[in-house]
Amino acid sequence: MRAAVFTSLLLSLGTALTAPTARWSTDVPSGFVTTNGTSFQLDGQPFAFVGTNSFWLPLLSNDDDVHATFETIAAAGIKVVRTWGFNAINETELPYAESINLTYYQVWNSSGWTLNEGSQGLQRLDYVLYAAAIHDIRLIITFTNNWVGYGGADLYVNWLAGAGATHDVFYTDPTIIASYQQYVQTIVNRYKDSPTVFAWELMNEARCASDLLTASAACHPGSGTLGLWYQQQSDFVRSIDPYHMITTGGEGQFYWAQPDTYWYNNTLVTDFNFDGAAGEDFEWDLGLPNIDFGVYHMYVQTWYPELDYPGSNFSIEDWGLDWIEAHALTAQMVGKPIVIEEFGLTGLDNKTAIYPTWVQRTLDSNHAGVMFWQWGQLNLTEDGGNHPFKYTDAIVNGASPNDGNTVYTNQTTVMDIFTQAAAVQAQRSA
Ligand SMILES: *[C@@H]1O[C@H](CO)[C@@H](O)[C@H](O)[C@H]1NC(C)=O
Ligand SMILES: *[C@@H]1O[C@H](CO)[C@@H](O)[C@H](O)[C@H]1NC(C)=O
Ligand SMILES: *[C@@H]1O[C@H](CO)[C@@H](O)[C@H](O)[C@H]1NC(C)=O
Ligand SMILES: *[C@@H]1O[C@H](CO)[C@@H](O)[C@H](O)[C@H]1NC(C)=O
Ligand SMILES: *[C@@H]1O[C@H](CO)[C@@H](O)[C@H](O)[C@H]1NC(C)=O
Ligand SMILES: *[C@@H]1O[C@H](CO)[C@@H](O)[C@H](O)[C@H]1NC(C)=O
Ligand SMILES: *[C@@H]1O[C@H](CO)[C@@H](O)[C@H](O)[C@H]1NC(C)=O
Ligand SMILES: *[C@@H]1O[C@H](CO)[C@@H](O)[C@H](O)[C@H]1NC(C)=O
Ligand SMILES: *[C@@H]1O[C@H](CO)[C@@H](O)[C@H](O)[C@H]1NC(C)=O
């Protein structure tokens, strides 16, 4: 479909990549998912899956609601759920958090962060792992966020580097790295014997800039800032946990010598997802020895609102198909599994129209995992079915948070697409 892809892949792969080693895959404990070439493997059998995202599961304070959610997810054939392993607040937010039973694991002040292992602290995450295991579901657990949401990297930057620091010092400042690693070690040590952990994830959607802070000139296409951080942190996690898989959590942007271009308003534009502008270099990052599989995200509507303009030469659907194939091809060449870890469209009609084609293409291109953003649970009972979390996230009339991408179980035209894909993946897992 796109000859240019292959050429630039070969150029950028160069000699930087060595064949991935399987040094630990033969001795992982039983029940742990591992990799074997471009497939996942569980107890000697291939393991392919449909998964979903639910950042809010640890925010629930009602155990029955956690169970009901996993029960419904399992009934849809879904095997893997991704959730946040971070929930950090400022000390000034404590009164609010306590007034609504908001889950938080880290409280920041100028002395650094304090861990919350209480009943609205890490015990909520403990319970999520416990309930997932009962329903034979495994979790991808993410250590921090590029974005402000639920206390990401910018809290480390604010409190440890101070006013005026740019977002990208998160990746380079030794004090910040030590603080991040201390938190990572806390989480990894807590669950490192659990087969319910599918994989550890270094950061959600790492970029040079965030929604709050800008990037410095040091973080630029080709600087390798994110790649070196991925290398350092994946090596660190492997040093404390030899068995669980590790991935980046990135959006999967490429850094190509000849990035893709497209027409917008009759002008030729360089595609920011292919020119390294955001900070990632998907091929280099996936080649790292302790990055076990590739992940990428896909939000075509929000990334390219201009595709709806006259004078654009391709559609949301086609751009998505191209993005799916580019990642499948890279993973094939590197020899590791590929997972579309988040994707979403707003509007039920948009989902119904486009998801079948996208999901089919992920299956046709041998994706080991297909995970939509995000799971929508109905009939939650906590606080009578109405409970605010943070920002605009809330349980409303028993329905889990709705960001427009949410797929609720009553939206059967969409849910059926995933249930059918789950059946295909289950066949491939035999
Ligand atoms: C990897 O998968 C192949 C089949 O695709 C199988 O023959 C081989 O035994 C597997 N390797 C391990 C270490 O399980
Ligand atoms: C946390 O505190 C820092 C420093 O006072 C502030 O810059 C930041 O906006 C606060 N973040 C949140 C999420 O409240
Ligand atoms: C917080 O949870 C406790 C039980 O753990 C409950 O008694 C209390 O009503 C809850 N408070 C709010 C504001 O939801
Ligand atoms: C930060 O919080 C910790 C834990 O509550 C506390 O011991 C410490 O005194 C606080 N530091 C400052 C400067 O307020
Ligand atoms: C859009 O235009 C660019 C630049 O001419 C071209 O590389 C790309 O293949 C076109 N896309 C489609 C879907 O025609
Ligand atoms: C499209 O291009 C025309 C002509 O250059 C310009 O006047 C118009 O503002 C552009 N529209 C958008 C949405 O960028
Ligand atoms: C469906 O997608 C189109 C194209 O992105 C967008 O303009 C429209 O708002 C979407 N519909 C809904 C209900 O979100
Ligand atoms: C779930 O809630 C909906 C309303 O949102 C209701 O129509 C339905 O009967 C409920 N289902 C169950 C199993 O309670
Ligand atoms: C499904 O549930 C959601 C949340 O309660 C509701 O907004 C929607 O109208 C229901 N029905 C369909 C077909 O989406």
XYZ file of C-alpha atoms and ligand atoms in Angstrom:
556
model
C 0.000 0.000 0.000
C 2.797 2.418 0.781
C 6.153 1.624 -0.748
C 7.852 4.545 0.986
C 7.292 2.908 4.336
C 9.507 -0.017 3.607
C 12.439 1.992 2.329
C 12.542 4.428 5.198
C 12.128 1.608 7.706
C 15.175 -0.150 6.329
C 17.169 3.069 6.465
C 16.253 3.933 10.002
C 16.539 0.424 11.360
C 20.104 0.262 10.082
C 22.440 -1.497 12.440
C 20.903 -0.047 15.606
C 18.783 -3.106 16.137
C 19.935 -6.490 17.165
C 17.679 -9.524 17.140
C 15.543 -9.543 20.278
C 16.726 -12.005 22.839
C 14.443 -14.586 24.389
C 16.821 -15.018 27.302
C 14.111 -14.924 29.945
C 11.135 -16.300 28.013
C 11.899 -19.933 28.659
C 12.091 -19.629 32.423
C 9.168 -17.340 33.248
C 6.958 -18.781 35.987
C 3.783 -20.522 34.854
C 0.841 -18.191 34.331
C 3.058 -15.289 33.229
C 2.553 -14.040 29.688
C 5.775 -13.721 27.740
C 6.826 -13.214 24.117
C 7.910 -15.575 21.386
C 8.856 -13.647 18.249
C 5.886 -11.565 17.123
C 3.458 -13.468 19.392
C 2.684 -13.495 23.057
C 2.822 -16.844 24.761
C 1.177 -18.224 27.897
C 2.277 -21.551 29.357
C 3.651 -22.646 25.980
C 0.581 -21.647 23.925
C 0.212 -18.556 21.717
C -1.762 -15.778 23.412
C -3.597 -13.224 21.259
C -6.258 -10.982 22.714
C -8.780 -8.196 22.550
C -8.323 -5.805 25.446
C -9.661 -2.542 26.750
C -8.775 0.444 28.907
C -10.234 1.434 32.257
C -8.266 4.072 34.139
C -11.144 4.424 36.643
C -11.231 0.880 38.092
C -8.889 1.799 40.994
C -10.918 4.969 41.579
C -13.953 2.900 42.587
C -14.297 2.434 46.339
C -16.991 -0.234 46.061
C -15.646 -3.790 45.700
C -18.856 -5.124 44.134
C -18.589 -2.566 41.328
C -15.013 -3.673 40.599
C -16.183 -7.290 40.415
C -19.204 -6.488 38.254
C -16.992 -4.593 35.827
C -14.497 -7.440 35.409
C -17.347 -9.928 35.124
C -18.866 -7.958 32.229
C -15.480 -7.465 30.576
C -14.727 -11.185 30.819
C -18.126 -12.054 29.363
C -17.210 -10.018 26.266
C -14.158 -12.256 25.763
C -11.697 -9.528 26.777
C -8.454 -10.818 28.330
C -6.342 -7.734 29.056
C -7.220 -4.423 30.717
C -4.933 -1.414 30.947
C -5.180 0.802 33.993
C -3.209 3.539 35.729
C -0.661 2.510 38.329
C -0.394 6.168 39.319
C -2.762 8.507 41.130
C -0.874 11.462 42.545
C -2.145 14.644 44.158
C -0.745 17.842 45.628
C -0.950 18.187 49.373
C -3.386 21.085 48.792
C -5.795 18.632 47.137
C -5.956 16.368 50.191
C -9.122 17.835 51.733
C -10.999 17.445 48.438
C -9.668 13.917 47.920
C -10.726 12.890 51.398
C -14.166 14.487 51.055
C -15.028 12.362 47.999
C -12.979 9.234 48.754
C -10.738 9.919 45.761
C -8.098 7.242 45.368
C -4.526 8.570 45.586
C -1.181 6.813 45.921
C 1.241 9.734 46.137
C 0.868 13.078 47.942
C 3.304 15.760 46.818
C 4.724 18.694 48.738
C 8.072 20.459 48.684
C 9.666 17.563 50.588
C 8.787 15.128 47.773
C 6.003 12.554 47.710
C 4.540 10.372 50.457
C 3.047 6.980 49.686
C -0.572 6.201 50.581
C -1.027 2.527 51.343
C -4.392 3.134 53.013
C -7.894 1.996 52.122
C -8.223 4.739 49.447
C -4.580 4.291 48.501
C -2.730 1.303 47.074
C -5.278 -1.036 48.644
C -7.620 -0.025 45.800
C -5.054 -1.151 43.230
C -4.508 -4.346 45.256
C -8.223 -5.027 44.985
C -8.273 -4.400 41.232
C -5.536 -7.020 40.757
C -7.359 -9.435 43.057
C -10.682 -9.077 41.201
C -9.040 -9.230 37.751
C -7.421 -12.560 38.665
C -10.796 -14.042 39.647
C -12.052 -13.297 36.119
C -8.845 -14.472 34.387
C -8.001 -10.985 33.190
C -4.478 -9.552 33.108
C -3.487 -5.933 33.580
C -1.134 -3.527 31.875
C -0.075 -1.139 34.642
C 1.280 2.312 33.771
C 3.692 4.119 36.111
C 3.041 7.772 35.216
C 1.398 10.101 32.723
C 2.769 12.536 30.175
C -0.347 14.592 30.805
C -1.549 16.397 33.906
C -4.393 13.914 34.400
C -4.247 12.029 37.709
C -0.886 13.491 38.619
C 1.655 12.763 35.936
C 5.216 13.745 35.141
C 4.564 17.438 35.674
C 4.117 16.924 39.417
C 7.683 15.557 39.519
C 8.808 18.538 37.447
C 6.879 21.105 39.520
C 8.040 19.872 42.874
C 11.589 18.728 42.106
C 12.775 21.048 39.327
C 10.727 24.105 40.237
C 9.045 26.948 38.412
C 10.181 27.574 34.871
C 11.393 24.022 34.247
C 10.275 22.466 30.974
C 8.398 19.168 30.713
C 11.338 17.279 29.212
C 13.527 17.664 32.322
C 11.396 14.756 33.519
C 13.505 12.535 31.224
C 16.932 13.923 32.136
C 17.045 15.383 35.680
C 18.786 12.846 37.972
C 16.694 13.820 41.031
C 13.458 13.349 39.092
C 14.608 10.035 37.634
C 15.530 8.783 41.110
C 12.121 9.815 42.455
C 10.292 8.144 39.543
C 12.353 4.981 40.022
C 11.573 4.946 43.731
C 7.859 4.966 42.905
C 8.273 2.367 40.154
C 10.150 0.114 42.559
C 7.316 0.438 45.099
C 4.719 -0.708 42.565
C 6.849 -3.419 40.969
C 7.877 -4.926 44.301
C 4.250 -4.980 45.443
C 3.064 -7.082 42.472
C 6.131 -8.676 40.960
C 5.073 -12.223 41.844
C 1.591 -11.766 40.352
C 0.720 -13.438 37.035
C -2.164 -10.928 36.826
C 0.336 -8.301 35.705
C 0.421 -8.626 31.918
C 3.112 -5.963 31.535
C 4.624 -2.875 33.103
C 4.385 0.336 31.202
C 6.869 3.184 31.661
C 4.606 6.179 30.915
C 1.356 7.010 29.198
C 2.050 8.830 25.910
C 5.516 10.223 26.593
C 6.223 13.401 24.635
C 8.732 16.273 24.834
C 5.898 18.602 25.901
C 2.767 18.112 28.006
C -0.580 19.858 28.188
C 0.834 22.094 30.950
C 4.549 22.575 30.214
C 6.474 23.209 27.008
C 9.561 21.390 25.710
C 13.074 22.810 25.805
C 15.174 23.036 22.640
C 17.101 19.984 23.893
C 14.163 17.659 23.199
C 13.826 17.684 19.431
C 13.508 15.192 16.578
C 16.661 13.112 16.613
C 17.714 14.095 20.151
C 16.865 10.623 21.391
C 15.658 12.097 24.701
C 12.679 9.755 25.016
C 14.522 6.782 23.560
C 17.344 7.041 26.089
C 14.831 7.410 28.908
C 12.925 4.338 27.676
C 16.227 2.459 27.605
C 17.263 3.543 31.086
C 13.869 2.870 32.678
C 13.227 -0.459 30.936
C 16.681 -1.639 32.039
C 15.845 -0.490 35.568
C 12.523 -2.359 35.672
C 14.144 -5.490 34.271
C 16.807 -5.281 36.980
C 14.146 -5.553 39.701
C 11.676 -7.846 37.865
C 13.162 -10.415 35.480
C 9.863 -11.959 34.361
C 7.116 -9.461 33.567
C 7.059 -7.876 30.148
C 7.807 -4.168 29.766
C 6.547 -1.687 27.181
C 6.720 2.043 26.621
C 3.096 3.225 26.694
C 3.880 5.588 23.834
C 1.653 6.780 21.012
C 4.011 5.212 18.483
C 5.200 8.228 16.501
C 7.883 7.571 13.912
C 11.046 9.558 13.205
C 11.597 9.077 9.514
C 14.155 10.756 7.312
C 11.377 11.182 4.765
C 8.216 11.612 6.806
C 4.782 11.188 5.290
C 3.068 14.226 3.860
C -0.543 14.971 3.107
C -2.652 17.687 1.532
C -4.544 20.054 3.794
C -6.388 23.079 2.471
C -4.509 22.499 -0.778
C -1.139 22.807 0.963
C 1.357 19.954 1.362
C 1.907 19.325 5.094
C 4.495 17.137 6.863
C 2.758 14.609 9.101
C 3.810 15.215 12.731
C 3.285 11.553 13.541
C 6.116 10.593 11.186
C 8.727 13.348 11.653
C 9.703 12.831 15.311
C 8.229 16.171 16.387
C 6.474 14.720 19.435
C 9.631 12.971 20.690
C 9.284 9.264 19.955
C 11.156 7.152 17.423
C 9.029 4.012 17.240
C 11.557 1.772 15.475
C 14.487 2.647 17.742
C 12.359 2.401 20.881
C 10.973 -1.010 19.919
C 14.492 -2.288 19.269
C 15.544 -1.740 22.895
C 16.428 -5.056 24.554
C 14.029 -4.621 27.484
C 11.086 -3.242 25.532
C 9.303 -6.535 24.951
C 6.498 -5.491 22.625
C 5.321 -2.471 20.695
C 2.301 -0.339 21.528
C 0.727 2.607 19.755
C -2.370 4.779 20.048
C -4.736 6.218 17.452
C -7.007 9.277 17.708
C -7.392 10.383 14.137
C -10.255 12.851 14.758
C -8.366 14.824 17.387
C -4.954 14.534 15.717
C -6.271 15.651 12.312
C -9.374 17.792 12.637
C -8.313 19.272 9.300
C -9.027 15.976 7.520
C -12.631 17.105 7.477
C -11.680 20.229 5.535
C -12.056 20.514 1.798
C -8.672 20.166 0.138
C -7.542 17.173 2.239
C -6.634 14.101 0.245
C -7.523 11.314 2.642
C -10.026 10.279 5.253
C -9.968 9.449 8.952
C -10.581 5.818 8.078
C -7.723 5.639 5.547
C -5.237 7.432 7.775
C -6.032 4.876 10.490
C -5.488 1.925 8.160
C -2.122 3.349 7.161
C -1.095 3.855 10.824
C -2.138 0.279 11.662
C -0.071 -1.147 8.801
C 2.993 0.979 9.505
C 3.169 -0.390 13.064
C 2.457 -3.973 12.048
C 5.251 -3.790 9.484
C 7.760 -2.317 11.944
C 6.970 -4.944 14.576
C 7.333 -7.665 11.956
C 10.773 -6.380 11.023
C 11.917 -5.974 14.622
C 10.422 -9.381 15.491
C 8.280 -8.382 18.486
C 4.509 -8.467 19.145
C 2.404 -5.382 18.322
C -0.587 -4.076 20.256
C -2.874 -1.218 19.273
C -3.222 -0.132 22.867
C -5.680 2.767 22.628
C -7.907 3.971 19.852
C -11.098 5.938 19.821
C -13.625 7.908 17.834
C -16.459 9.992 19.196
C -20.023 9.306 18.132
C -21.799 5.959 18.020
C -22.329 6.227 14.247
C -18.640 6.948 13.655
C -17.633 3.955 15.729
C -20.125 1.671 14.015
C -19.004 2.845 10.566
C -15.218 2.736 11.000
C -14.281 0.255 13.754
C -15.096 -2.869 11.713
C -12.543 -1.891 9.047
C -9.881 -0.868 11.554
C -10.328 -3.937 13.751
C -10.305 -6.243 10.712
C -7.053 -4.667 9.538
C -5.419 -5.205 12.934
C -6.437 -8.874 12.789
C -5.313 -9.239 9.172
C -1.927 -7.698 10.007
C -1.396 -10.113 12.884
C -1.747 -7.722 15.832
C -1.183 -9.686 19.038
C -3.490 -7.317 20.931
C -6.372 -4.990 20.020
C -7.388 -2.613 22.831
C -10.037 0.050 22.525
C -10.331 3.202 24.626
C -12.394 2.869 26.715
C -14.618 0.420 28.559
C -18.086 1.673 29.547
C -19.758 -0.029 32.497
C -23.419 0.527 33.364
C -25.281 -0.040 36.628
C -22.450 0.902 38.960
C -23.862 1.196 42.459
C -21.287 3.310 44.279
C -22.968 6.181 46.132
C -26.286 5.327 44.525
C -24.752 5.511 41.055
C -23.476 9.087 41.186
C -19.900 9.843 42.198
C -17.481 12.537 40.973
C -13.823 11.604 40.519
C -11.686 14.413 39.129
C -11.855 16.838 36.196
C -15.085 15.976 34.368
C -14.752 12.254 35.155
C -17.666 10.907 37.150
C -20.089 8.045 37.580
C -23.431 9.365 36.344
C -26.600 7.360 36.875
C -24.517 4.216 37.251
C -22.520 4.794 34.046
C -18.694 4.925 34.175
C -16.940 8.064 32.841
C -17.889 9.068 29.305
C -15.264 10.920 27.270
C -17.113 10.351 24.009
C -14.861 7.408 23.095
C -16.457 5.227 25.763
C -18.204 2.093 24.518
C -21.000 1.027 26.865
C -22.252 -2.532 26.970
C -25.686 -1.460 25.719
C -24.067 -0.162 22.495
C -24.185 -3.608 20.974
C -23.395 -2.567 17.385
C -19.944 -1.573 18.630
C -19.462 -4.088 21.432
C -20.205 -6.947 19.007
C -17.248 -5.897 16.844
C -14.923 -6.480 19.777
C -16.624 -9.657 20.953
C -16.254 -11.139 17.464
C -12.618 -10.064 17.264
C -12.049 -11.620 20.684
C -13.335 -14.922 19.318
C -10.834 -14.714 16.436
C -7.995 -13.974 18.852
C -9.115 -16.856 21.083
C -8.857 -19.235 18.109
C -5.329 -17.991 17.507
C -4.492 -18.688 21.138
C -5.126 -22.417 20.967
C 7.913 -20.327 19.971
O 6.880 -20.642 19.066
C 7.203 -21.684 18.159
C 6.032 -21.873 17.231
O 5.697 -20.693 16.610
C 7.484 -22.955 18.916
O 7.892 -23.953 18.005
C 8.574 -22.725 19.934
O 8.719 -23.869 20.751
C 8.215 -21.538 20.833
N 9.328 -21.237 21.723
C 9.250 -21.399 23.050
C 10.472 -21.035 23.824
O 8.246 -21.767 23.604
C 0.551 21.080 42.205
O 1.350 22.040 42.828
C 2.233 22.729 41.939
C 3.141 23.602 42.751
O 2.407 24.380 43.650
C 1.403 23.511 40.931
O 2.242 24.186 40.032
C 0.534 22.558 40.177
O -0.307 23.256 39.319
C -0.293 21.702 41.121
N -0.909 20.651 40.341
C -2.110 20.229 40.550
C -2.581 19.128 39.657
O -2.814 20.684 41.438
C -16.266 7.265 51.761
O -16.251 5.857 51.965
C -16.777 5.482 53.229
C -16.662 3.978 53.340
O -15.348 3.576 53.005
C -18.235 5.907 53.346
O -18.701 5.621 54.654
C -18.348 7.414 53.096
O -19.712 7.772 53.035
C -17.703 7.773 51.781
N -17.718 9.213 51.628
C -18.058 9.804 50.491
C -18.074 11.289 50.486
O -18.312 9.178 49.468
C 5.402 17.005 53.355
O 4.536 15.940 53.761
C 5.133 15.074 54.719
C 4.154 13.937 54.944
O 2.915 14.434 55.330
C 5.464 15.832 55.971
O 6.095 14.971 56.896
C 6.388 16.980 55.644
O 6.592 17.763 56.794
C 5.792 17.852 54.552
N 6.751 18.852 54.154
C 6.442 20.133 54.080
C 7.560 21.079 53.706
O 5.324 20.562 54.327
C -1.927 12.506 -0.089
O -0.915 13.296 -0.686
C 0.413 12.948 -0.330
C 1.349 13.969 -0.954
O 1.162 14.062 -2.347
C 0.700 11.528 -0.821
O 2.007 11.150 -0.424
C -0.304 10.594 -0.185
O -0.116 9.277 -0.676
C -1.730 11.029 -0.495
N -2.647 10.200 0.248
C -3.657 9.556 -0.349
C -4.515 8.705 0.534
O -3.890 9.676 -1.522
C -7.002 27.793 3.518
O -6.198 28.487 2.609
C -6.725 29.743 2.235
C -5.866 30.297 1.089
O -4.509 30.271 1.456
C -6.741 30.655 3.441
O -7.302 31.899 3.115
C -7.594 29.984 4.533
O -7.510 30.749 5.736
C -7.099 28.595 4.808
N -8.036 27.930 5.735
C -7.653 27.247 6.792
C -8.740 26.646 7.629
O -6.484 27.118 7.121
C -18.169 11.872 13.790
O -16.955 12.169 13.127
C -16.947 13.421 12.442
C -15.622 13.507 11.736
O -14.577 13.562 12.661
C -17.127 14.547 13.445
O -17.193 15.768 12.773
C -18.420 14.303 14.228
O -18.527 15.280 15.244
C -18.397 12.922 14.856
N -19.671 12.667 15.521
C -19.803 12.673 16.840
C -21.185 12.456 17.372
O -18.861 12.834 17.619
C -28.898 -1.275 34.052
O -29.318 0.083 33.996
C -30.212 0.375 32.936
C -30.447 1.854 32.942
O -29.236 2.543 32.789
C -31.480 -0.439 33.101
O -32.321 -0.201 31.999
C -31.124 -1.912 33.164
O -32.265 -2.671 33.469
C -30.079 -2.188 34.220
N -29.650 -3.561 34.105
C -29.515 -4.338 35.164
C -29.029 -5.725 34.889
O -29.755 -3.955 36.294
C -26.531 3.212 26.861
O -26.168 3.756 28.116
C -25.729 5.107 28.086
C -25.257 5.489 29.474
O -26.267 5.285 30.415
C -26.855 5.976 27.563
O -26.374 7.312 27.449
C -27.331 5.493 26.213
O -28.425 6.230 25.793
C -27.697 3.998 26.285
N -28.126 3.452 24.998
C -27.404 3.418 23.863
C -27.977 2.696 22.707
O -26.315 3.952 23.768
